[in-house]
Amino acid sequence: MRGWVSEGAVRRSVLGTLALVGFLIAGGAARAGVDDARCPSNAIAVEPGTLIQIVADRAGAGASLCLKNGIHRAQAVRPLAKQKFYGEGQSVLNGSRVLTGFRREESFWVLNIALQRSRKHGECLPSAPICNQPEAVFIDDRPLARLPGKNGLASGKFFIDYAAGKIYLGDDPTNRTVELTVASFAFESTAADVLISNITVEKFASAAQKGAIHSREGTGWTIEKCEVRFNSGAGISVGTGSRVRNCDIHHNGQIGIEGNGNDIRIENNLIWSNNIHGFDATWEAGGVKIALSDGVTFRGNHVYDNDGPGLWCDIDCRNVLYEENLVENNQDVGIFHEISFKAVIRNNVLRRNGLGNRGWFWGTDILLSASEDVVVSDNTLTTAPGRCGIMLIDQGRRNSSGKFYKTRNNTVRANEMIFEGAACAGGASDTKPGSENFGIITSGNNLFDDNIYRVGRQSGATRFVWGQDVTGWDGFRRKGQERNGRLIPL
């Protein structure tokens, strides 16, 4: 090969670049978050310090409330049907209490306080063994790292001794604001058609797989133009009919958005730097994870720097659309469709995902794992060294009734992959001979074709895998893949 580039390759390269430029120029997720805006004229004013729940209950179903600028501290609201909650741009629901009265004890600062240990939930990384305890401490809005004991206590860290009723800090809190998360949610109820708009929601002691804004048991909730940050578990939990749009969701302890249900739309959000408490991403952590859902749309989001996958639909997801997202620099898979069914992944820009180096073929920008009837097309990828572009993986996984999920009927077409290291893509299986799924990659009507692979001339041997065989470009084509594809040296 001499670097020849087909007309189709040029077209897709230009389209991919234009898609990214268009995403940024149009604003999309770049306009996410709160802004200075007046509440509707019919909204009932709620000043900081007023109990929001009392006002909401008195106002009744369908009422509109305006949370006035300022900090509404340690409140938990259970909305009624069709209620609307607006903010003015500096309206903050803060789930913490301010701590004062610390004293010096040896090299630490200590406060006596009665605390009840919360129930642990979720799986932690070995480096963060108590990630799943939702109590968190902040100094001047900076989250501190939590330790299981006093050993290693230093600046930027804290320890809670429940038996003795003490909090230990490694920093001098004098003339500084120290906060402890106490409220477990900002909004949660089974009500239908609730609106949360233009409000900052921060520092709630939400448990793993529970959102500070928790709409999973309600229907038809809309969360828009909110900033959701520094909550211990999930920032937002969604349910059937949920809409999350134009929000800025970051630095939550476990995950930005999680949930399940039907007809869910997650659009034009910034979702970044989530999983600050160190949850195991193979359990659930990172940007977004939706499960057990039918009719999910991820569109126009900028998802980046999460410690875990970027966009993830898992366990019997159906009719999922991943479209026009910018997904980059996540520690795990960029777009992950796992043990699920029909989906379309198109017109996304992905850059340098899978940075956590889980090994084998797991470090990928786009991954279909034990899934079927998925079309992956017209995406532009920049893949980090040692990682893979687009992968199918089958492990012979079973559903709740004991039947095998099948990696079949998947089409990967007209994508452009730019590799900063050696090229890596294809379909991998680690099932054993005799397994029902042993040959599912090769016999399951899976196809790679008309894709462009751009690779540096000195990048090393290519890795194209099909079934149990790892091969090069020519071997991949001999297996019936990429008959119209191109491998282009840079």
Short mmCIF file of C-alpha atoms in Angstrom, two decimals:
data_model
loop_
_atom_site.label_atom_id
_atom_site.label_comp_id
_atom_site.label_asym_id
_atom_site.label_seq_id
_atom_site.Cartn_x
_atom_site.Cartn_y
_atom_site.Cartn_z
CA MET A 1 0.00 0.00 0.00
CA ARG A 2 1.19 3.53 -0.82
CA GLY A 3 -1.13 5.66 1.27
CA TRP A 4 -3.83 5.75 -1.39
CA VAL A 5 -7.05 7.18 0.03
CA SER A 6 -10.39 6.42 -1.56
CA GLU A 7 -12.96 9.09 -2.29
CA GLY A 8 -15.17 7.47 0.35
CA ALA A 9 -12.39 7.70 2.93
CA VAL A 10 -11.88 11.38 2.24
CA ARG A 11 -15.60 11.99 2.44
CA ARG A 12 -15.91 10.23 5.79
CA SER A 13 -12.85 11.97 7.20
CA VAL A 14 -14.28 15.34 6.25
CA LEU A 15 -17.71 14.41 7.59
CA GLY A 16 -16.23 13.23 10.86
CA THR A 17 -14.32 16.46 11.31
CA LEU A 18 -17.35 18.51 10.35
CA ALA A 19 -19.48 16.54 12.81
CA LEU A 20 -17.13 17.47 15.65
CA VAL A 21 -16.82 21.09 14.56
CA GLY A 22 -20.58 21.31 14.14
CA PHE A 23 -21.09 19.87 17.60
CA LEU A 24 -18.85 22.51 19.14
CA ILE A 25 -20.12 25.46 17.10
CA ALA A 26 -23.75 24.58 17.61
CA GLY A 27 -23.19 24.60 21.36
CA GLY A 28 -24.98 21.36 22.16
CA ALA A 29 -23.66 20.22 25.49
CA ALA A 30 -21.39 23.29 25.58
CA ARG A 31 -24.46 25.29 26.64
CA ALA A 32 -25.26 22.82 29.42
CA GLY A 33 -25.82 23.90 33.00
CA VAL A 34 -27.59 26.66 34.85
CA ASP A 35 -27.95 30.22 33.63
CA ASP A 36 -29.33 33.45 35.00
CA ALA A 37 -33.02 33.37 34.20
CA ARG A 38 -36.24 34.49 35.75
CA CYS A 39 -38.70 31.95 37.01
CA PRO A 40 -42.16 31.89 35.39
CA SER A 41 -44.42 34.60 36.73
CA ASN A 42 -46.84 32.07 38.21
CA ALA A 43 -44.17 30.27 40.26
CA ILE A 44 -44.38 30.47 44.05
CA ALA A 45 -41.23 32.06 45.52
CA VAL A 46 -39.30 29.92 48.02
CA GLU A 47 -36.54 31.74 49.87
CA PRO A 48 -33.45 29.94 51.25
CA GLY A 49 -34.24 28.59 54.71
CA THR A 50 -37.89 27.89 53.87
CA LEU A 51 -38.93 24.23 53.96
CA ILE A 52 -39.54 23.44 50.29
CA GLN A 53 -41.62 20.36 51.08
CA ILE A 54 -44.17 22.34 53.09
CA VAL A 55 -44.58 24.86 50.26
CA ALA A 56 -44.90 22.06 47.68
CA ASP A 57 -47.50 20.17 49.72
CA ARG A 58 -49.58 23.31 50.28
CA ALA A 59 -49.38 24.30 46.63
CA GLY A 60 -50.63 20.92 45.45
CA ALA A 61 -50.24 18.93 42.27
CA GLY A 62 -49.34 20.93 39.17
CA ALA A 63 -47.91 23.90 41.06
CA SER A 64 -44.79 25.80 40.03
CA LEU A 65 -42.17 26.74 42.63
CA CYS A 66 -39.28 29.18 42.23
CA LEU A 67 -36.26 28.39 44.42
CA LYS A 68 -34.74 31.82 44.92
CA ASN A 69 -31.01 32.43 44.61
CA GLY A 70 -28.97 31.22 47.56
CA ILE A 71 -28.27 27.95 49.37
CA HIS A 72 -31.24 25.77 50.26
CA ARG A 73 -29.45 23.46 52.68
CA ALA A 74 -30.09 19.82 53.63
CA GLN A 75 -33.59 19.60 52.18
CA ALA A 76 -35.22 16.51 50.70
CA VAL A 77 -38.22 17.11 48.45
CA ARG A 78 -40.87 14.61 47.36
CA PRO A 79 -42.65 16.31 44.45
CA LEU A 80 -46.34 15.86 43.68
CA ALA A 81 -47.62 15.09 40.20
CA LYS A 82 -46.85 17.71 37.53
CA GLN A 83 -45.05 20.01 39.91
CA LYS A 84 -42.33 22.25 38.47
CA PHE A 85 -39.26 23.46 40.36
CA TYR A 86 -37.30 26.35 38.85
CA GLY A 87 -34.11 28.11 39.87
CA GLU A 88 -32.74 31.55 39.07
CA GLY A 89 -29.20 30.55 38.16
CA GLN A 90 -27.66 30.72 41.63
CA SER A 91 -30.26 28.55 43.31
CA VAL A 92 -28.40 25.74 45.08
CA LEU A 93 -29.86 22.68 46.74
CA ASN A 94 -27.03 21.59 49.03
CA GLY A 95 -27.34 18.27 50.89
CA SER A 96 -24.72 18.99 53.53
CA ARG A 97 -24.48 20.59 56.94
CA VAL A 98 -21.72 22.99 57.95
CA LEU A 99 -19.37 21.66 60.64
CA THR A 100 -17.75 23.90 63.25
CA GLY A 101 -15.97 23.38 66.55
CA PHE A 102 -12.97 21.33 65.45
CA ARG A 103 -10.09 21.07 67.92
CA ARG A 104 -6.44 20.08 67.49
CA GLU A 105 -5.61 16.54 68.62
CA GLU A 106 -2.02 15.44 67.95
CA SER A 107 -1.48 16.20 64.23
CA PHE A 108 -5.20 16.05 63.38
CA TRP A 109 -8.26 18.23 63.74
CA VAL A 110 -11.17 16.46 65.42
CA LEU A 111 -14.89 17.08 65.86
CA ASN A 112 -17.18 15.12 68.17
CA ILE A 113 -20.38 14.35 66.30
CA ALA A 114 -23.04 11.65 66.49
CA LEU A 115 -23.23 9.79 63.19
CA GLN A 116 -25.12 6.70 62.12
CA ARG A 117 -23.24 4.47 59.71
CA SER A 118 -25.04 4.17 56.36
CA ARG A 119 -25.61 0.81 54.69
CA LYS A 120 -22.85 -0.06 52.28
CA HIS A 121 -23.85 -0.64 48.67
CA GLY A 122 -21.70 -1.14 45.60
CA GLU A 123 -18.31 -2.62 44.77
CA CYS A 124 -15.15 -0.60 45.35
CA LEU A 125 -11.70 -0.70 43.87
CA PRO A 126 -9.00 -2.05 46.23
CA SER A 127 -7.51 1.44 46.32
CA ALA A 128 -10.80 2.88 47.68
CA PRO A 129 -12.25 0.21 50.02
CA ILE A 130 -14.95 2.42 51.53
CA CYS A 131 -16.15 4.14 48.37
CA ASN A 132 -19.65 2.78 49.09
CA GLN A 133 -20.18 4.69 52.35
CA PRO A 134 -21.97 7.87 51.24
CA GLU A 135 -20.82 10.28 53.96
CA ALA A 136 -18.46 12.79 52.37
CA VAL A 137 -16.60 15.84 53.66
CA PHE A 138 -15.69 19.04 51.80
CA ILE A 139 -13.43 21.93 52.71
CA ASP A 140 -14.12 25.12 50.78
CA ASP A 141 -16.00 23.07 48.15
CA ARG A 142 -13.09 20.66 47.68
CA PRO A 143 -13.97 16.97 48.27
CA LEU A 144 -11.65 15.14 50.66
CA ALA A 145 -10.54 11.54 50.20
CA ARG A 146 -11.96 9.18 52.79
CA LEU A 147 -9.75 6.73 54.68
CA PRO A 148 -10.80 3.55 56.56
CA GLY A 149 -8.61 4.53 59.53
CA LYS A 150 -6.29 7.23 60.87
CA ASN A 151 -3.24 5.66 59.27
CA GLY A 152 -2.17 7.81 56.35
CA LEU A 153 -4.36 10.75 57.38
CA ALA A 154 -2.89 13.86 55.78
CA SER A 155 -3.92 16.97 53.90
CA GLY A 156 -6.90 16.36 51.62
CA LYS A 157 -8.13 13.33 53.61
CA PHE A 158 -10.56 12.51 56.41
CA PHE A 159 -11.64 9.61 58.63
CA ILE A 160 -14.93 8.94 60.45
CA ASP A 161 -14.79 6.95 63.70
CA TYR A 162 -18.42 5.94 64.16
CA ALA A 163 -17.86 4.11 67.44
CA ALA A 164 -16.19 7.12 69.07
CA GLY A 165 -18.42 9.65 67.30
CA LYS A 166 -15.56 11.64 65.77
CA ILE A 167 -14.53 13.09 62.42
CA TYR A 168 -10.78 13.50 61.83
CA LEU A 169 -9.33 15.94 59.30
CA GLY A 170 -5.79 16.18 57.99
CA ASP A 171 -6.24 19.90 57.23
CA ASP A 172 -6.59 22.86 59.56
CA PRO A 173 -10.23 23.97 59.13
CA THR A 174 -9.75 27.36 60.81
CA ASN A 175 -11.58 30.10 58.89
CA ARG A 176 -12.64 27.60 56.25
CA THR A 177 -16.03 26.08 55.38
CA VAL A 178 -16.28 22.40 56.27
CA GLU A 179 -19.34 20.48 55.07
CA LEU A 180 -20.59 16.94 55.70
CA THR A 181 -23.18 15.30 53.42
CA VAL A 182 -26.32 14.43 55.39
CA ALA A 183 -29.42 14.43 53.12
CA SER A 184 -29.73 11.33 50.94
CA PHE A 185 -31.58 13.01 48.04
CA ALA A 186 -32.72 16.37 46.71
CA PHE A 187 -35.79 15.19 44.76
CA GLU A 188 -37.41 11.77 44.87
CA SER A 189 -40.99 10.50 44.49
CA THR A 190 -43.27 8.24 42.49
CA ALA A 191 -45.08 11.24 40.98
CA ALA A 192 -45.49 11.70 37.24
CA ASP A 193 -44.46 14.59 34.97
CA VAL A 194 -42.20 16.51 37.35
CA LEU A 195 -39.89 19.26 36.05
CA ILE A 196 -36.57 20.25 37.67
CA SER A 197 -35.05 23.24 35.88
CA ASN A 198 -32.03 25.54 36.28
CA ILE A 199 -31.00 24.37 39.76
CA THR A 200 -27.62 23.32 41.15
CA VAL A 201 -27.85 20.09 43.15
CA GLU A 202 -24.74 19.28 45.15
CA LYS A 203 -23.25 17.37 48.09
CA PHE A 204 -26.03 14.89 48.78
CA ALA A 205 -25.26 11.58 50.48
CA SER A 206 -26.89 9.59 47.70
CA ALA A 207 -26.20 5.87 47.87
CA ALA A 208 -24.71 3.99 44.93
CA GLN A 209 -27.32 3.45 42.19
CA LYS A 210 -29.45 6.22 43.71
CA GLY A 211 -29.52 9.74 42.33
CA ALA A 212 -29.48 13.01 44.20
CA ILE A 213 -32.27 13.70 41.69
CA HIS A 214 -34.05 10.35 41.75
CA SER A 215 -36.80 9.91 39.18
CA ARG A 216 -36.54 6.16 38.63
CA GLU A 217 -39.78 5.32 40.42
CA GLY A 218 -41.65 8.23 38.84
CA THR A 219 -42.62 8.64 35.19
CA GLY A 220 -42.12 11.45 32.72
CA TRP A 221 -39.66 13.53 34.72
CA THR A 222 -37.68 16.26 32.95
CA ILE A 223 -34.37 17.47 34.36
CA GLU A 224 -33.02 20.39 32.35
CA LYS A 225 -30.34 23.09 32.62
CA CYS A 226 -29.20 21.77 36.00
CA GLU A 227 -25.72 21.40 37.44
CA VAL A 228 -25.44 18.16 39.41
CA ARG A 229 -22.14 17.70 41.23
CA PHE A 230 -20.33 16.23 44.24
CA ASN A 231 -23.07 13.79 45.18
CA SER A 232 -21.92 10.52 46.75
CA GLY A 233 -23.63 7.95 44.52
CA ALA A 234 -25.33 8.86 41.26
CA GLY A 235 -26.00 12.42 40.24
CA ILE A 236 -29.31 11.60 38.49
CA SER A 237 -31.41 8.42 38.38
CA VAL A 238 -33.85 8.13 35.49
CA GLY A 239 -36.99 6.08 34.88
CA THR A 240 -39.65 5.61 32.23
CA GLY A 241 -40.22 8.75 30.20
CA SER A 242 -37.28 10.62 31.73
CA ARG A 243 -35.66 13.50 29.87
CA VAL A 244 -32.24 14.78 30.94
CA ARG A 245 -31.10 17.65 28.76
CA ASN A 246 -28.63 20.53 28.79
CA CYS A 247 -27.30 19.60 32.24
CA ASP A 248 -23.74 19.77 33.58
CA ILE A 249 -23.16 16.55 35.54
CA HIS A 250 -19.74 16.10 37.11
CA HIS A 251 -17.65 14.90 40.05
CA ASN A 252 -20.30 12.58 41.44
CA GLY A 253 -19.04 9.79 43.66
CA GLN A 254 -20.15 6.79 41.59
CA ILE A 255 -21.74 7.80 38.28
CA GLY A 256 -23.25 10.74 36.46
CA ILE A 257 -26.56 9.19 35.36
CA GLU A 258 -28.03 5.74 35.99
CA GLY A 259 -31.45 4.13 35.80
CA ASN A 260 -33.85 1.96 33.85
CA GLY A 261 -37.21 2.16 32.12
CA ASN A 262 -38.65 2.86 28.70
CA ASP A 263 -38.54 5.93 26.48
CA ILE A 264 -35.52 7.63 28.07
CA ARG A 265 -33.71 10.54 26.43
CA ILE A 266 -30.34 11.87 27.54
CA GLU A 267 -29.47 14.80 25.29
CA ASN A 268 -27.01 17.70 25.06
CA ASN A 269 -25.41 17.23 28.47
CA LEU A 270 -21.89 17.62 29.78
CA ILE A 271 -21.07 14.43 31.70
CA TRP A 272 -17.54 14.45 33.06
CA SER A 273 -15.14 13.43 35.84
CA ASN A 274 -17.58 11.12 37.61
CA ASN A 275 -16.65 8.24 39.95
CA ILE A 276 -14.44 10.32 42.24
CA HIS A 277 -14.97 7.88 45.13
CA GLY A 278 -13.37 4.90 43.40
CA PHE A 279 -16.17 2.46 42.58
CA ASP A 280 -15.27 -0.55 40.47
CA ALA A 281 -16.27 0.41 36.93
CA THR A 282 -16.89 -3.24 35.99
CA TRP A 283 -19.70 -3.18 38.58
CA GLU A 284 -21.14 0.24 37.73
CA ALA A 285 -19.43 3.61 37.58
CA GLY A 286 -18.42 6.35 35.18
CA GLY A 287 -20.50 8.55 32.90
CA VAL A 288 -23.89 6.94 32.21
CA LYS A 289 -25.30 3.44 32.68
CA ILE A 290 -28.87 2.51 31.73
CA ALA A 291 -30.18 -1.05 32.14
CA LEU A 292 -33.29 -3.11 31.37
CA SER A 293 -34.68 -0.47 29.07
CA ASP A 294 -36.51 -0.13 25.77
CA GLY A 295 -36.24 3.03 23.71
CA VAL A 296 -33.16 4.91 24.97
CA THR A 297 -31.62 7.87 23.15
CA PHE A 298 -28.16 9.26 23.90
CA ARG A 299 -27.76 12.30 21.65
CA GLY A 300 -25.45 15.30 21.53
CA ASN A 301 -23.70 14.68 24.85
CA HIS A 302 -20.08 15.49 25.64
CA VAL A 303 -18.91 12.64 27.87
CA TYR A 304 -15.33 12.81 29.07
CA ASP A 305 -12.76 12.11 31.79
CA ASN A 306 -15.01 9.67 33.64
CA ASP A 307 -13.44 6.89 35.70
CA GLY A 308 -15.39 4.15 33.95
CA PRO A 309 -17.31 3.81 30.68
CA GLY A 310 -18.71 6.85 28.92
CA LEU A 311 -22.15 5.78 27.61
CA TRP A 312 -23.31 2.30 28.63
CA CYS A 313 -26.54 0.35 28.12
CA ASP A 314 -26.57 -3.03 29.86
CA ILE A 315 -28.84 -6.04 30.41
CA ASP A 316 -31.59 -6.45 27.83
CA CYS A 317 -31.54 -2.92 26.45
CA ARG A 318 -33.51 -2.62 23.21
CA ASN A 319 -34.01 0.05 20.57
CA VAL A 320 -31.14 2.22 21.70
CA LEU A 321 -29.74 5.14 19.71
CA TYR A 322 -26.27 6.57 20.36
CA GLU A 323 -26.00 9.58 18.06
CA GLU A 324 -23.82 12.68 17.64
CA ASN A 325 -22.05 12.32 20.99
CA LEU A 326 -18.48 13.38 21.69
CA VAL A 327 -16.98 10.72 23.98
CA GLU A 328 -13.35 11.06 25.03
CA ASN A 329 -10.69 10.27 27.61
CA ASN A 330 -12.81 7.89 29.66
CA GLN A 331 -10.97 5.21 31.63
CA ASP A 332 -13.17 2.41 30.28
CA VAL A 333 -15.13 1.80 27.08
CA GLY A 334 -16.34 4.92 25.28
CA ILE A 335 -19.69 3.52 24.05
CA PHE A 336 -20.62 0.15 25.57
CA HIS A 337 -23.63 -1.95 24.51
CA GLU A 338 -23.65 -5.02 26.78
CA ILE A 339 -25.79 -8.20 26.83
CA SER A 340 -28.42 -6.30 24.91
CA PHE A 341 -30.28 -6.10 21.62
CA LYS A 342 -31.19 -3.78 18.77
CA ALA A 343 -29.22 -0.52 18.67
CA VAL A 344 -27.81 2.07 16.30
CA ILE A 345 -24.45 3.73 17.04
CA ARG A 346 -23.87 6.45 14.44
CA ASN A 347 -22.24 9.81 13.79
CA ASN A 348 -20.36 9.90 17.09
CA VAL A 349 -16.85 11.19 17.67
CA LEU A 350 -14.78 9.09 20.07
CA ARG A 351 -11.24 9.86 21.20
CA ARG A 352 -8.84 7.94 23.45
CA ASN A 353 -11.20 5.87 25.57
CA GLY A 354 -10.36 2.66 27.46
CA LEU A 355 -7.39 4.35 29.10
CA GLY A 356 -7.59 2.19 32.24
CA ASN A 357 -5.95 -0.72 30.40
CA ARG A 358 -8.10 -3.68 31.47
CA GLY A 359 -6.11 -5.85 29.07
CA TRP A 360 -7.09 -8.33 26.34
CA PHE A 361 -9.52 -6.53 23.97
CA TRP A 362 -11.48 -4.62 26.65
CA GLY A 363 -9.83 -1.24 26.20
CA THR A 364 -11.96 0.05 23.33
CA ASP A 365 -13.70 3.11 21.98
CA ILE A 366 -16.86 1.17 20.94
CA LEU A 367 -17.70 -2.27 22.31
CA LEU A 368 -20.61 -4.63 21.65
CA SER A 369 -20.50 -7.35 24.27
CA ALA A 370 -22.82 -10.37 23.87
CA SER A 371 -25.26 -8.20 21.92
CA GLU A 372 -27.13 -8.58 18.65
CA ASP A 373 -28.78 -6.59 15.87
CA VAL A 374 -26.56 -3.54 16.28
CA VAL A 375 -25.46 -1.22 13.47
CA VAL A 376 -22.28 0.80 14.06
CA SER A 377 -21.79 3.32 11.26
CA ASP A 378 -20.28 6.68 10.32
CA ASN A 379 -18.40 7.19 13.57
CA THR A 380 -14.99 8.84 13.78
CA LEU A 381 -12.54 7.36 16.28
CA THR A 382 -9.10 8.30 17.50
CA THR A 383 -7.78 5.31 19.42
CA ALA A 384 -5.02 5.54 22.03
CA PRO A 385 -1.89 3.37 21.79
CA GLY A 386 -2.48 -0.21 22.89
CA ARG A 387 -6.27 0.14 22.69
CA CYS A 388 -8.84 -1.09 20.17
CA GLY A 389 -11.19 0.85 17.93
CA ILE A 390 -14.43 -1.13 17.49
CA MET A 391 -14.82 -4.59 19.04
CA LEU A 392 -17.37 -7.38 19.33
CA ILE A 393 -16.80 -9.66 22.34
CA ASP A 394 -18.56 -12.91 23.27
CA GLN A 395 -17.98 -14.75 26.55
CA GLY A 396 -20.84 -17.23 26.47
CA ARG A 397 -22.91 -15.25 28.96
CA ARG A 398 -26.37 -16.44 29.98
CA ASN A 399 -29.55 -14.53 30.78
CA SER A 400 -31.74 -15.05 33.86
CA SER A 401 -33.50 -18.02 32.23
CA GLY A 402 -30.21 -19.74 31.42
CA LYS A 403 -30.17 -19.06 27.69
CA PHE A 404 -27.07 -17.69 25.98
CA TYR A 405 -26.83 -14.13 24.84
CA LYS A 406 -25.66 -14.15 21.23
CA THR A 407 -23.14 -11.85 19.58
CA ARG A 408 -24.76 -11.93 16.15
CA ASN A 409 -26.32 -9.90 13.34
CA ASN A 410 -24.03 -6.95 14.02
CA THR A 411 -22.80 -4.66 11.24
CA VAL A 412 -19.80 -2.34 11.57
CA ARG A 413 -19.66 -0.20 8.44
CA ALA A 414 -18.34 3.11 7.12
CA ASN A 415 -16.49 4.16 10.26
CA GLU A 416 -13.11 5.86 10.33
CA MET A 417 -10.56 4.78 12.93
CA ILE A 418 -7.32 6.67 13.48
CA PHE A 419 -4.83 4.70 15.59
CA GLU A 420 -2.14 6.41 17.62
CA GLY A 421 -0.55 2.97 18.02
CA ALA A 422 -1.09 -0.31 16.21
CA ALA A 423 -4.48 -1.01 14.65
CA CYS A 424 -6.80 -3.23 16.71
CA ALA A 425 -10.40 -4.21 15.90
CA GLY A 426 -12.67 -7.17 15.18
CA GLY A 427 -14.66 -9.80 17.04
CA ALA A 428 -13.19 -11.84 19.91
CA SER A 429 -14.47 -14.92 21.74
CA ASP A 430 -13.03 -16.64 24.78
CA THR A 431 -15.59 -19.45 24.94
CA LYS A 432 -14.25 -22.99 25.00
CA PRO A 433 -14.68 -25.68 22.33
CA GLY A 434 -18.02 -27.38 22.79
CA SER A 435 -19.72 -24.20 23.98
CA GLU A 436 -22.90 -23.29 22.13
CA ASN A 437 -21.32 -19.89 21.48
CA PHE A 438 -17.88 -21.11 20.44
CA GLY A 439 -18.34 -20.10 16.80
CA ILE A 440 -20.86 -17.28 17.23
CA ILE A 441 -18.50 -14.50 16.11
CA THR A 442 -17.68 -16.23 12.82
CA SER A 443 -21.04 -17.87 12.11
CA GLY A 444 -23.40 -15.30 13.62
CA ASN A 445 -23.77 -12.99 10.59
CA ASN A 446 -21.40 -10.37 11.98
CA LEU A 447 -19.74 -8.08 9.45
CA PHE A 448 -17.01 -5.43 9.28
CA ASP A 449 -16.92 -3.66 5.91
CA ASP A 450 -16.11 -0.34 4.23
CA ASN A 451 -14.28 0.96 7.31
CA ILE A 452 -11.12 3.06 7.15
CA TYR A 453 -8.16 2.28 9.45
CA ARG A 454 -5.45 4.96 9.55
CA VAL A 455 -2.24 3.69 11.13
CA GLY A 456 1.23 5.14 11.65
CA ARG A 457 3.90 3.45 9.58
CA GLN A 458 6.01 2.69 12.66
CA SER A 459 3.14 1.66 14.93
CA GLY A 460 3.87 -2.08 15.06
CA ALA A 461 1.95 -5.19 14.08
CA THR A 462 -1.77 -4.85 13.55
CA ARG A 463 -4.19 -6.90 15.67
CA PHE A 464 -7.36 -7.97 13.90
CA VAL A 465 -9.22 -10.71 15.73
CA TRP A 466 -12.02 -12.90 14.44
CA GLY A 467 -13.36 -15.57 16.76
CA GLN A 468 -10.37 -17.16 18.49
CA ASP A 469 -7.85 -16.10 15.84
CA VAL A 470 -5.71 -13.00 16.12
CA THR A 471 -4.39 -12.07 12.71
CA GLY A 472 -3.24 -9.16 10.56
CA TRP A 473 -5.07 -7.11 7.96
CA ASP A 474 -4.73 -9.66 5.18
CA GLY A 475 -5.85 -12.47 7.47
CA PHE A 476 -8.86 -10.46 8.54
CA ARG A 477 -9.88 -9.99 4.92
CA ARG A 478 -9.39 -13.68 4.18
CA LYS A 479 -11.98 -14.35 6.85
CA GLY A 480 -14.52 -12.41 4.81
CA GLN A 481 -14.19 -9.10 6.61
CA GLU A 482 -13.45 -5.66 5.16
CA ARG A 483 -13.82 -6.58 1.51
CA ASN A 484 -14.24 -2.87 0.78
CA GLY A 485 -12.29 -1.56 3.78
CA ARG A 486 -8.96 0.25 3.70
CA LEU A 487 -5.87 0.13 5.91
CA ILE A 488 -4.05 3.40 5.24
CA PRO A 489 -0.52 4.12 6.52
CA LEU A 490 -0.02 7.69 7.76
#
